[in-house]
PDB file of C-alpha atoms in Angstrom:
ATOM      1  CA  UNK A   1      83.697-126.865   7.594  1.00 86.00           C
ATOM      2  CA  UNK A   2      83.045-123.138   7.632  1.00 93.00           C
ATOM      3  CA  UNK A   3      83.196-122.666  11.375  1.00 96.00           C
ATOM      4  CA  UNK A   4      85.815-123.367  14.039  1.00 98.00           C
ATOM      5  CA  UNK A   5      84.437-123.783  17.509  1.00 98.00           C
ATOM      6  CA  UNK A   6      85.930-124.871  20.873  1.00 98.00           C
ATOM      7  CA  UNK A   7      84.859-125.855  24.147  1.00 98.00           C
ATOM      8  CA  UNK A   8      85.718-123.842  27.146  1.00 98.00           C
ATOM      9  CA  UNK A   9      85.278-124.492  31.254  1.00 97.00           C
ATOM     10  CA  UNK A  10      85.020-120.850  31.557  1.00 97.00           C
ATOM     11  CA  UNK A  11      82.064-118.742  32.348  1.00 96.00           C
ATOM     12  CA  UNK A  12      80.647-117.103  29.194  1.00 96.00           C
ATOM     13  CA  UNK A  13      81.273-113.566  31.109  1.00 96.00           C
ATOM     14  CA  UNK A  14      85.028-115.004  31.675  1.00 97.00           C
ATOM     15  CA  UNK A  15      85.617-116.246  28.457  1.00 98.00           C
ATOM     16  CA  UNK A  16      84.325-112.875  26.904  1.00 98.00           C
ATOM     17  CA  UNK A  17      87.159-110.849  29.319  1.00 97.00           C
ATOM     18  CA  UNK A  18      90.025-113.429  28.470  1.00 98.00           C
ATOM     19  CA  UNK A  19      89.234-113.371  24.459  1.00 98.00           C
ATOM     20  CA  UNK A  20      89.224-109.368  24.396  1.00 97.00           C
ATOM     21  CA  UNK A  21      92.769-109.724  26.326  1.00 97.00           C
ATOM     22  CA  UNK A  22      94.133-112.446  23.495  1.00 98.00           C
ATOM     23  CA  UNK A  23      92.662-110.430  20.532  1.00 98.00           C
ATOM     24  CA  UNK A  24      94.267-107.044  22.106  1.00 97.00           C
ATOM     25  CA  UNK A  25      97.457-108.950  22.159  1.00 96.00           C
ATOM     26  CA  UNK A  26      97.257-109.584  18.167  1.00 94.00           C
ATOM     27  CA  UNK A  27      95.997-105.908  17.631  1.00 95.00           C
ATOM     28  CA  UNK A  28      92.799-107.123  17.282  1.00 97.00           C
ATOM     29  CA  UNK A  29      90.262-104.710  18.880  1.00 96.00           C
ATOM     30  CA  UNK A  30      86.691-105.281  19.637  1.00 97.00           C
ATOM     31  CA  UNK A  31      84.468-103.073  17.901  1.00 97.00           C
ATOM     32  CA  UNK A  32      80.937-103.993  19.437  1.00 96.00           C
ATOM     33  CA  UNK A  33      80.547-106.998  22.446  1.00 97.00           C
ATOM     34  CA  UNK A  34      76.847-107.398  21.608  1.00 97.00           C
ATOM     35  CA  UNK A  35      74.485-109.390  24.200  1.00 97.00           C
ATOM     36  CA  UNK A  36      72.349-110.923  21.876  1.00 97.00           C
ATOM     37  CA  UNK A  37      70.449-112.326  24.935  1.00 97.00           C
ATOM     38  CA  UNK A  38      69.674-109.524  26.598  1.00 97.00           C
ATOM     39  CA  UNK A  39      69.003-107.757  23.321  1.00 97.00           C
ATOM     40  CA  UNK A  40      66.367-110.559  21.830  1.00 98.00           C
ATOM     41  CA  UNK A  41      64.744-109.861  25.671  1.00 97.00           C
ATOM     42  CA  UNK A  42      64.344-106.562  25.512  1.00 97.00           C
ATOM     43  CA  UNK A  43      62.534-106.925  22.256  1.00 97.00           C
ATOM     44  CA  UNK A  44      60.041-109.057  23.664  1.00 97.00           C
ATOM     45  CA  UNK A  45      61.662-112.946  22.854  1.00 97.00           C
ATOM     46  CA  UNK A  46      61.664-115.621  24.914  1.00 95.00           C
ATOM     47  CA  UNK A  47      65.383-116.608  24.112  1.00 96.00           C
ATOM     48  CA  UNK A  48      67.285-117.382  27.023  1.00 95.00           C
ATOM     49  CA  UNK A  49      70.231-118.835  25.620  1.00 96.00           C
ATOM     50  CA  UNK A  50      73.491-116.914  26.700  1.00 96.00           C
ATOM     51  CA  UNK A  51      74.776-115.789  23.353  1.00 98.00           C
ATOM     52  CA  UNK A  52      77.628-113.220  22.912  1.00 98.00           C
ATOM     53  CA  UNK A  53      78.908-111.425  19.706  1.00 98.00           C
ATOM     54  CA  UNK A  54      81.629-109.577  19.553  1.00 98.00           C
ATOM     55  CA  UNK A  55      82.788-107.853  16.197  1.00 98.00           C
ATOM     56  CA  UNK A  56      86.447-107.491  15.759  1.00 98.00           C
ATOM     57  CA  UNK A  57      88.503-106.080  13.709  1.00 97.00           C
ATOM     58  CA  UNK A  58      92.399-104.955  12.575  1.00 96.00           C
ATOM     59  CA  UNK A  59      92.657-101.813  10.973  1.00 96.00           C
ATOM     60  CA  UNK A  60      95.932-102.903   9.118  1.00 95.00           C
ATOM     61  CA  UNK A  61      93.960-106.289   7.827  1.00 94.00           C
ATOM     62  CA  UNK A  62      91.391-104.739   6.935  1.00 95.00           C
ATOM     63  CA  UNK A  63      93.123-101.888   4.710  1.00 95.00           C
ATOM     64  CA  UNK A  64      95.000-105.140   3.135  1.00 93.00           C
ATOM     65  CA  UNK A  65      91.839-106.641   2.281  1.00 93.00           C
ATOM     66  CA  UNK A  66      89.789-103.538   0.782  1.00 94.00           C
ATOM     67  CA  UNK A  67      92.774-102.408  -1.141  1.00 94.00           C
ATOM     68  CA  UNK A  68      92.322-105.956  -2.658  1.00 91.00           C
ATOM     69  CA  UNK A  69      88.785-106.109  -2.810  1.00 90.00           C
ATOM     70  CA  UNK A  70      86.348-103.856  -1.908  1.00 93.00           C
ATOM     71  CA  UNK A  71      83.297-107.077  -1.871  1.00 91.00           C
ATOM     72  CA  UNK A  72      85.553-108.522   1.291  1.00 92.00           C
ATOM     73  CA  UNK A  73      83.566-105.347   2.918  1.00 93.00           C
ATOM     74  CA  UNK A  74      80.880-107.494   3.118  1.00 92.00           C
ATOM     75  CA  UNK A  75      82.644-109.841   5.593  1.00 91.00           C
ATOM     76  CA  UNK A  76      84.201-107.109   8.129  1.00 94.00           C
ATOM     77  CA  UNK A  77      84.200-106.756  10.737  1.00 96.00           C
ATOM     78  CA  UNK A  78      84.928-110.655  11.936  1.00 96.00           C
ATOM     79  CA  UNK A  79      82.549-111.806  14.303  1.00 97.00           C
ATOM     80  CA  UNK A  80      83.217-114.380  17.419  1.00 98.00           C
ATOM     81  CA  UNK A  81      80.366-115.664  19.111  1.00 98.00           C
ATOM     82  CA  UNK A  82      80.725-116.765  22.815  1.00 98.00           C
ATOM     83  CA  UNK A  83      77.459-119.151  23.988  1.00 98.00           C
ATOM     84  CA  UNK A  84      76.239-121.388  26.423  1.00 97.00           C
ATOM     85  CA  UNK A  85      74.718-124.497  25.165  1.00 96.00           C
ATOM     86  CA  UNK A  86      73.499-127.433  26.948  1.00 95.00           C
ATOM     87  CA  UNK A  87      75.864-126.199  30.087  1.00 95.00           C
ATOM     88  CA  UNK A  88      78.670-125.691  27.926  1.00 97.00           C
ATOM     89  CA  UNK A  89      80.476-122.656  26.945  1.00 98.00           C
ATOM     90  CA  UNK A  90      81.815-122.316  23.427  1.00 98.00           C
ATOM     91  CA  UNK A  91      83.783-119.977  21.406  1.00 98.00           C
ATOM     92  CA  UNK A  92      83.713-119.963  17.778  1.00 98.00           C
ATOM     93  CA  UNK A  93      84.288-117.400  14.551  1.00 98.00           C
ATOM     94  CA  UNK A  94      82.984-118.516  10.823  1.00 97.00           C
ATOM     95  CA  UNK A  95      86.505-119.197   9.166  1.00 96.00           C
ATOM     96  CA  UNK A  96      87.611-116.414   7.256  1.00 93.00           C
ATOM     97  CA  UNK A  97      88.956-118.791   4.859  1.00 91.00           C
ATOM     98  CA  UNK A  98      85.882-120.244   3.815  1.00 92.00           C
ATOM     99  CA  UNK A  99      84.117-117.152   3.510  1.00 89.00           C
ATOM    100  CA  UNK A 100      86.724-115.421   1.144  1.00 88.00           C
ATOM    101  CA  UNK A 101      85.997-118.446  -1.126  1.00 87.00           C
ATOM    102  CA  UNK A 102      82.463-116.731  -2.220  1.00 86.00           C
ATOM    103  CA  UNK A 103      84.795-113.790  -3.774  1.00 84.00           C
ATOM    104  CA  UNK A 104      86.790-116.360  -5.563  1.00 81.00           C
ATOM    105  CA  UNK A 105      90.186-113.858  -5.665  1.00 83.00           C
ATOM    106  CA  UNK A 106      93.710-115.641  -4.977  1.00 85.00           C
ATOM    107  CA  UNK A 107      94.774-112.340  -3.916  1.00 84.00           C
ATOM    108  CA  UNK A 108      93.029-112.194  -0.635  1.00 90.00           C
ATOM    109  CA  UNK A 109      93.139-115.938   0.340  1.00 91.00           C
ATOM    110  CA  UNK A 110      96.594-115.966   1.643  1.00 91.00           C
ATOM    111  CA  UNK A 111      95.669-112.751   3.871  1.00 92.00           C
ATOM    112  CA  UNK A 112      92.249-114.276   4.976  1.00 92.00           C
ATOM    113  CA  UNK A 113      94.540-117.371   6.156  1.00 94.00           C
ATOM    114  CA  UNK A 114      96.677-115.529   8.109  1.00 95.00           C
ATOM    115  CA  UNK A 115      93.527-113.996   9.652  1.00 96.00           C
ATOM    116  CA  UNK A 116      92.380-117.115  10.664  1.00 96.00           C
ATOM    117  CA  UNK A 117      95.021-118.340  12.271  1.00 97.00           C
ATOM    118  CA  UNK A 118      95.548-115.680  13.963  1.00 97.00           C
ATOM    119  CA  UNK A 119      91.955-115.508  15.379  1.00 98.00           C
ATOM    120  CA  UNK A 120      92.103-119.089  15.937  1.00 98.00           C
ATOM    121  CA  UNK A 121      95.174-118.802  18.297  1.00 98.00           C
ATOM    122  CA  UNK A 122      93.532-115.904  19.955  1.00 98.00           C
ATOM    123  CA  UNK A 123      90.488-118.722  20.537  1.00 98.00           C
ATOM    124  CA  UNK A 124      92.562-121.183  21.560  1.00 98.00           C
ATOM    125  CA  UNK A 125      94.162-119.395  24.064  1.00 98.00           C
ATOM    126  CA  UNK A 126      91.077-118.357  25.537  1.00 97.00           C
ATOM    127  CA  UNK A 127      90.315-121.901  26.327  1.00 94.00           C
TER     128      UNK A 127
END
């Protein structure tokens, strides 16, 4: 599966505030939190579906990565999306893991792991 998504009770405003706090915690800052909703609105859409992005990044990570391979550039920053759907809140990321298999180099898998499970626990604590 490329994705990892969870289910939380929070709010999708609450669930925003807690993941920043996690991902701070594992140096993790958040470069853009991007209301997609209120975005797609303002453009003239009819999409009411509460719909969070954030963009995320670790400046240390991502120097690993690049100094690697510059193509992982074309997966930074991470994204998390927090959403409502169907009354339910969810969190979920695209796994970094399956996306570093598209650059096919050995070098950067064991990184884009540690990534992952680092994002995951950040996730998983936000629940």
């Amino acid at each position: 599966m490329f994705n990892y998504t969870v289910e939380t009770s929070k709010s999708r405003d609450e669930a925003v505030q807690k993941l920043e706090e996690n991902l701070k915690e594992e140096k993790f800052g958040v470069l853009w939190n991007f209301d997609l909703t209120a975005k797609l609105q303002e453009k003239g859409t009819d999409f009411d579906t509460p719909y969070t992005i954030l963009e995320v990044c670790n400046p240390q990570e991502a120097n690993r990565v690049l100094s690697e391979d510059l193509l992982v550039g074309y997966f930074l920053p991470c994204k998390i999306v927090v959403y409502e759907q169907d009354g339910v809140t969810k969190i979920g990321m695209p796994k970094p893991s399956a996306l570093i298999e598209m650059v096919q180099q050995d070098s950067v898998k064991e990184i884009a792991m540690d990534i992952e499970e680092r994002l995951i626990g950040c996730i998983d604590k936000t629940v």
